[in-house]
CSV table of C-alpha atoms in Angstrom, one decimal:
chain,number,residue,atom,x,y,z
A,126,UNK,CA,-32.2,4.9,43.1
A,127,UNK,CA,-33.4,4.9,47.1
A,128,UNK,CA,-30.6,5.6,48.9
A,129,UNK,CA,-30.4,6.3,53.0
A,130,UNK,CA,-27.4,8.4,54.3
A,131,UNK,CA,-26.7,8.4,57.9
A,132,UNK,CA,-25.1,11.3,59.8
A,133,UNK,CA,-21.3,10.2,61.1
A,134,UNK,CA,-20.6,8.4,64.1
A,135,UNK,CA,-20.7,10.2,67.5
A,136,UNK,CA,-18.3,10.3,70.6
A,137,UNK,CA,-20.7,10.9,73.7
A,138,UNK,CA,-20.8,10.7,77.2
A,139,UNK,CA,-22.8,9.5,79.6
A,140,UNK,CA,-25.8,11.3,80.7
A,141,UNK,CA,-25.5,13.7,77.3
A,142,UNK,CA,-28.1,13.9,75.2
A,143,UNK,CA,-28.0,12.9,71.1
A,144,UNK,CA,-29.7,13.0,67.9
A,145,UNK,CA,-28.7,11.3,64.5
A,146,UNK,CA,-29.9,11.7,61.2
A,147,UNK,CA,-31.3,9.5,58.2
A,148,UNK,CA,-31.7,11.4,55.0
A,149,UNK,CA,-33.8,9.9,52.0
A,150,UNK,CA,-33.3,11.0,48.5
A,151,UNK,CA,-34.5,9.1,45.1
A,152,UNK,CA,-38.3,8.5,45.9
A,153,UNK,CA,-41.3,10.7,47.3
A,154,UNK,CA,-39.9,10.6,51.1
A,155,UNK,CA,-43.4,9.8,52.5
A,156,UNK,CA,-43.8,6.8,50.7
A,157,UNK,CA,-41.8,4.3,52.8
A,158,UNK,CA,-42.1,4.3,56.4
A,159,UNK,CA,-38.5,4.7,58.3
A,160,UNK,CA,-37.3,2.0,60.8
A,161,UNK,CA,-34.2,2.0,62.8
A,162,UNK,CA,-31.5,-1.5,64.1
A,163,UNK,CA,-29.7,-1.3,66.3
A,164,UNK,CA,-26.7,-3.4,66.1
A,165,UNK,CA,-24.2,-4.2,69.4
A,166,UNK,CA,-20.7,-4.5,69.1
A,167,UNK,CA,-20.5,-8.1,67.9
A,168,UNK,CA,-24.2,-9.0,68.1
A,169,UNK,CA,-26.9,-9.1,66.1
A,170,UNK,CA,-29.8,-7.1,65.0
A,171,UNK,CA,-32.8,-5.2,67.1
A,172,UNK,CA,-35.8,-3.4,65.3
A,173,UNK,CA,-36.2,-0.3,67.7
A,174,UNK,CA,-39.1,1.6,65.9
A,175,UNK,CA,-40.7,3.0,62.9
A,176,UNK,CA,-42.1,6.1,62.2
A,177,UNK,CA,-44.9,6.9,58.9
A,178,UNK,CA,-43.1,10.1,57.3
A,179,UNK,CA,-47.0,10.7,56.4
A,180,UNK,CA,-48.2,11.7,59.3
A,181,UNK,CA,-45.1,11.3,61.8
A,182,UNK,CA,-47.0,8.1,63.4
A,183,UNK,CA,-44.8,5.6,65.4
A,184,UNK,CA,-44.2,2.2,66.7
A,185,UNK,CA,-42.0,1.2,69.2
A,186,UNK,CA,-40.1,-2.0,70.1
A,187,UNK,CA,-41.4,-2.6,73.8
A,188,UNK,CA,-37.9,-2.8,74.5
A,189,UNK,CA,-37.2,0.7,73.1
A,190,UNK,CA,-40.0,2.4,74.4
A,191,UNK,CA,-39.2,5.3,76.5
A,192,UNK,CA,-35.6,5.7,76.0
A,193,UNK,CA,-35.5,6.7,72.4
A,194,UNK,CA,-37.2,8.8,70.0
A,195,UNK,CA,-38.5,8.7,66.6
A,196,UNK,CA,-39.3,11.8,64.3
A,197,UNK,CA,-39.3,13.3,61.0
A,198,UNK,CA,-38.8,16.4,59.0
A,199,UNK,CA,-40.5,15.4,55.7
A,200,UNK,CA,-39.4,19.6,54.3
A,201,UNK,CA,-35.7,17.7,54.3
A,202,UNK,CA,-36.6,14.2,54.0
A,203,UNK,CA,-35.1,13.7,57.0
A,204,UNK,CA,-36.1,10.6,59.5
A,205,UNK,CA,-33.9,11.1,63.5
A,206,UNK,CA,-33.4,8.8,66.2
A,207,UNK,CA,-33.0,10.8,69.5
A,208,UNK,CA,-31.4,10.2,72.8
A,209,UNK,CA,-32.0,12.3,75.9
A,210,UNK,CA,-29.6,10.5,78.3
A,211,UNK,CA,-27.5,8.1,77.1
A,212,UNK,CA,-25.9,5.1,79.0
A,213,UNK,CA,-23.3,3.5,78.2
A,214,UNK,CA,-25.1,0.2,76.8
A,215,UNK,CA,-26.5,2.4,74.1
A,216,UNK,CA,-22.9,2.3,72.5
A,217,UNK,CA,-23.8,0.2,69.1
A,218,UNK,CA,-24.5,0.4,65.5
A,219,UNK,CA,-27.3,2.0,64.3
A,220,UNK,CA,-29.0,1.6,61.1
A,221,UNK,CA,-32.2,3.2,59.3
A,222,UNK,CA,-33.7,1.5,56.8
A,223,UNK,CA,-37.4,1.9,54.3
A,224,UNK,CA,-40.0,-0.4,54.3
A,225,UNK,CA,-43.2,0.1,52.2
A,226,UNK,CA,-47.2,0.0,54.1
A,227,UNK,CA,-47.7,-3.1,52.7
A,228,UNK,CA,-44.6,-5.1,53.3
A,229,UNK,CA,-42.9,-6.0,55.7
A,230,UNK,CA,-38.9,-6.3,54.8
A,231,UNK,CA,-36.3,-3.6,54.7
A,232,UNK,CA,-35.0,-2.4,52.2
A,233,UNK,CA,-32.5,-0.6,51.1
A,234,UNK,CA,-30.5,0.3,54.4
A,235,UNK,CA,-28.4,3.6,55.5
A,236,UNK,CA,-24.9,2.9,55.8
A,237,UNK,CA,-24.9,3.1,59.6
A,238,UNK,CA,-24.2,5.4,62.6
A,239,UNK,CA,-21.5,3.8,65.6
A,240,UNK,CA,-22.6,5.7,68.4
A,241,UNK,CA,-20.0,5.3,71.3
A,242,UNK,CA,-20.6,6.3,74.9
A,243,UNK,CA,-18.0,6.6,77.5
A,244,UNK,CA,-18.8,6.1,81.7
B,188,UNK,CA,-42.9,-11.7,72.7
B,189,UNK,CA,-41.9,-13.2,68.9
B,190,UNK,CA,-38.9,-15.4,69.1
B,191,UNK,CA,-37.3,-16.5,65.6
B,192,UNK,CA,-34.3,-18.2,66.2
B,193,UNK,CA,-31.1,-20.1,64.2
B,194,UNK,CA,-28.1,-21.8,64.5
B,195,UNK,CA,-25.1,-19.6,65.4
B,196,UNK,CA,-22.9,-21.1,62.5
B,197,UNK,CA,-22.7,-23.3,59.4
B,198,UNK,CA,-20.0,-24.4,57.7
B,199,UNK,CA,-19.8,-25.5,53.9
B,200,UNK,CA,-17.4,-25.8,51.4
B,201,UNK,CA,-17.1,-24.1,47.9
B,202,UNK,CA,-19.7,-25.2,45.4
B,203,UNK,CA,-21.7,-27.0,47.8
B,204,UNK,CA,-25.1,-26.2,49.2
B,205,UNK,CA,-25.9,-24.3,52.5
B,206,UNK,CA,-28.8,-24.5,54.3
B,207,UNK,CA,-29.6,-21.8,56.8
B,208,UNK,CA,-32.9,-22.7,59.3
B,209,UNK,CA,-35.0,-20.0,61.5
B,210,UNK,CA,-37.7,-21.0,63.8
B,211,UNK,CA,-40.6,-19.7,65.1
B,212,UNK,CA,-44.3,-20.3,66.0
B,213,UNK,CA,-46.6,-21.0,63.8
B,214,UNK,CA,-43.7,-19.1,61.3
B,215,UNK,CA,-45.0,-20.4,57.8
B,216,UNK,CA,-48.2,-18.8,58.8
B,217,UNK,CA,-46.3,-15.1,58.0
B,218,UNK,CA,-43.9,-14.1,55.6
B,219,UNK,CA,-40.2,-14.5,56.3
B,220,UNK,CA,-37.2,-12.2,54.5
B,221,UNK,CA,-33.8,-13.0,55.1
B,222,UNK,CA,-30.5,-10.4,55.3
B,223,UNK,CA,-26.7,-10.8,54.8
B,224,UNK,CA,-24.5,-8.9,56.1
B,225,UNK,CA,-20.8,-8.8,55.7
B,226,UNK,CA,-17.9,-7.3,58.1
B,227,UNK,CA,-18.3,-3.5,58.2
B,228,UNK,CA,-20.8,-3.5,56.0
B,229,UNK,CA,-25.1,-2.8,56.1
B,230,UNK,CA,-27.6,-5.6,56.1
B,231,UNK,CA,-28.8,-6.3,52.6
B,232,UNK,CA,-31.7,-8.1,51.7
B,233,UNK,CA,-31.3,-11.3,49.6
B,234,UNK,CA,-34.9,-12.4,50.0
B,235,UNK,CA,-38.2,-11.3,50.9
B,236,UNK,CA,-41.7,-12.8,50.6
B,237,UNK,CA,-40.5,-16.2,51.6
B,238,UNK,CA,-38.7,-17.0,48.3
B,239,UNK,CA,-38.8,-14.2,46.1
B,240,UNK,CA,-35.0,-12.6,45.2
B,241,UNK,CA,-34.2,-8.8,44.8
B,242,UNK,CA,-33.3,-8.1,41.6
B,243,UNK,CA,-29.7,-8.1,41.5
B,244,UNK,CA,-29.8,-10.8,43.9
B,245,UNK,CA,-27.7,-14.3,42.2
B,246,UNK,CA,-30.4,-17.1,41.8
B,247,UNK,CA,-28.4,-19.7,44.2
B,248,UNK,CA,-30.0,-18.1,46.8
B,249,UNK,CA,-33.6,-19.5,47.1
B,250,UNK,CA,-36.1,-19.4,50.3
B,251,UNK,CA,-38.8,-21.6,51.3
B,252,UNK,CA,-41.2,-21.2,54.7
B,253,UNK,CA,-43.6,-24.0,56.0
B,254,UNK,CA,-44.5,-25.2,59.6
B,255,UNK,CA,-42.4,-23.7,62.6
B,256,UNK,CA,-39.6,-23.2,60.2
B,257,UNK,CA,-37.9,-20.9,57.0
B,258,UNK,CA,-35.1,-21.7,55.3
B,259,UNK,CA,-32.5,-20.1,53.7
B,260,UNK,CA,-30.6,-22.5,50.9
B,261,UNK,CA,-27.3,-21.0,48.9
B,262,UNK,CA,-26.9,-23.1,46.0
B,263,UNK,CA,-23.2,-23.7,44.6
B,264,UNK,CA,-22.1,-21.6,47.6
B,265,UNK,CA,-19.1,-19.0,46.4
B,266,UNK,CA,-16.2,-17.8,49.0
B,267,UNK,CA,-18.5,-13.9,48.3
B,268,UNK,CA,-21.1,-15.7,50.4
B,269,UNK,CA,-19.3,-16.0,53.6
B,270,UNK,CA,-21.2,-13.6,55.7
B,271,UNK,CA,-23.8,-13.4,58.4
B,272,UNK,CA,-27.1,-14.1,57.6
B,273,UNK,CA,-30.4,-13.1,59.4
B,274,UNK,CA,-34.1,-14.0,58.8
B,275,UNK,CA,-36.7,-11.6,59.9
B,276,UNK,CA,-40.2,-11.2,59.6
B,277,UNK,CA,-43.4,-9.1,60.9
B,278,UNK,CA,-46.7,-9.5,63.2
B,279,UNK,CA,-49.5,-7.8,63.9
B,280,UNK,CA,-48.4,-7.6,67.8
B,281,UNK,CA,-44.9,-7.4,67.7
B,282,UNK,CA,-44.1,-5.8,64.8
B,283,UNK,CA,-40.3,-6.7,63.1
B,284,UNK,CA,-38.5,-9.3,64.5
B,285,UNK,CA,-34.8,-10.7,63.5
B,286,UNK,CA,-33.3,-13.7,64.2
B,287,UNK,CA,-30.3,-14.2,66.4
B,288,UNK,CA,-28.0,-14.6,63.1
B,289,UNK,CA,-26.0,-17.6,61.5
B,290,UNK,CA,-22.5,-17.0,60.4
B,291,UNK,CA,-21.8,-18.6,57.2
B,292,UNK,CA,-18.4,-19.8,57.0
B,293,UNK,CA,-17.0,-21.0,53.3
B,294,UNK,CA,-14.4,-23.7,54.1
């Protein structure tokens, strides 16, 4: 079975710096590429970026680009999402989740990270 | 940028159908999946391709995508189904792309 586990939710600051985890285990890890939601409190759902375990390529959500970062660590099967100053509107859900080359639809999800960032 | 977008809410009572729309340019000319997600819990998909179901996934829900527009139709509609639902789907140029989410309620 695929199956995505998320590192726990964070308490953070503003200005401080974060990075949390996605772990794949029950496939070849470089088989599905690694997306990450974000989710608001309340609202609905952003794709932020994707990253090809293969080779560690990425895309970016124009909106995303710049203040977050994508990578990999295929020895661990493990995909990140980085942060080097947070703001307080980064304070949301956020979800990893596997989609294949050749589709487009995620699927299975991580069970989510809440991120929280105080001013 | 890629706008996909659908009603905030829609209400239907138990055994009854619900349909759930998502517009977008020229949407029929890509695939469209579609998500429910329920309170504290992760998106899960309930179909992809347009119409075809996970397995696991209970045959009242059924997809269709033509024109400007994909729907999302829950068949004998059980109080389990009361949820939020989101479609999504995937261009060349923009990438993924969610829509801004209906909120099934079963009355």
């Amino acid at each position: 079975e695929v199956q995505l586990v998320q590192s726990g939710g964070e308490v953070k600051k503003s200005g401080e710096s974060l990075r949390i985890s996605c772990k794949g285990s029950g496939y070849s890890f470089s088989t599905y590429w690694i997306s990450w939601v974000r989710q608001m409190p309340g609202k609905g759902l952003e794709w932020m970026g994707e990253i090809d375990p293969t080779d560690s390529y990425t895309n970016y959500s124009p909106s995303f680009q710049g203040h977050v970062t994508i990578s990999v660590d295929k020895s661990i099967s493990t995909a990140y999402l980085q942060w080097s100053s947070l703001k307080a509107s980064d304070t949301a859900i956020y979800y990893c989740a596997t989609s294949s080359p050749n589709s487009h639809w995620f699927d299975p999800w991580g069970q989510g990270t809440l991120v929280t960032v105080s001013s | 940028s890629y706008e996909l977008t659908q009603p905030p809410s829609v209400s239907v009572s138990p055994g009854q159908t619900a349909s759930i729309t998502c517009s977008g340019d020229k949407l029929g000319d890509k695939y469209a999946c579609w998500y429910q997600q329920k309170p504290g819990q992760s998106p899960v998909l309930v179909i992809y391709q347009n119409s075809e179901r996970p397995s696991g996934i209970p045959e009242r829900f059924s997809g269709s995508n033509s024109g400007n527009t994909a729907t999302l139709t829950i068949s004998g509609t059980q109080a389990m189904d009361e949820a939020d639902y989101y479609c999504q789907a995937w261009d060349s140029s923009t990438h993924y792309v969610f829509g801004t989410g209906t909120k099934v309620t079963v009355l």
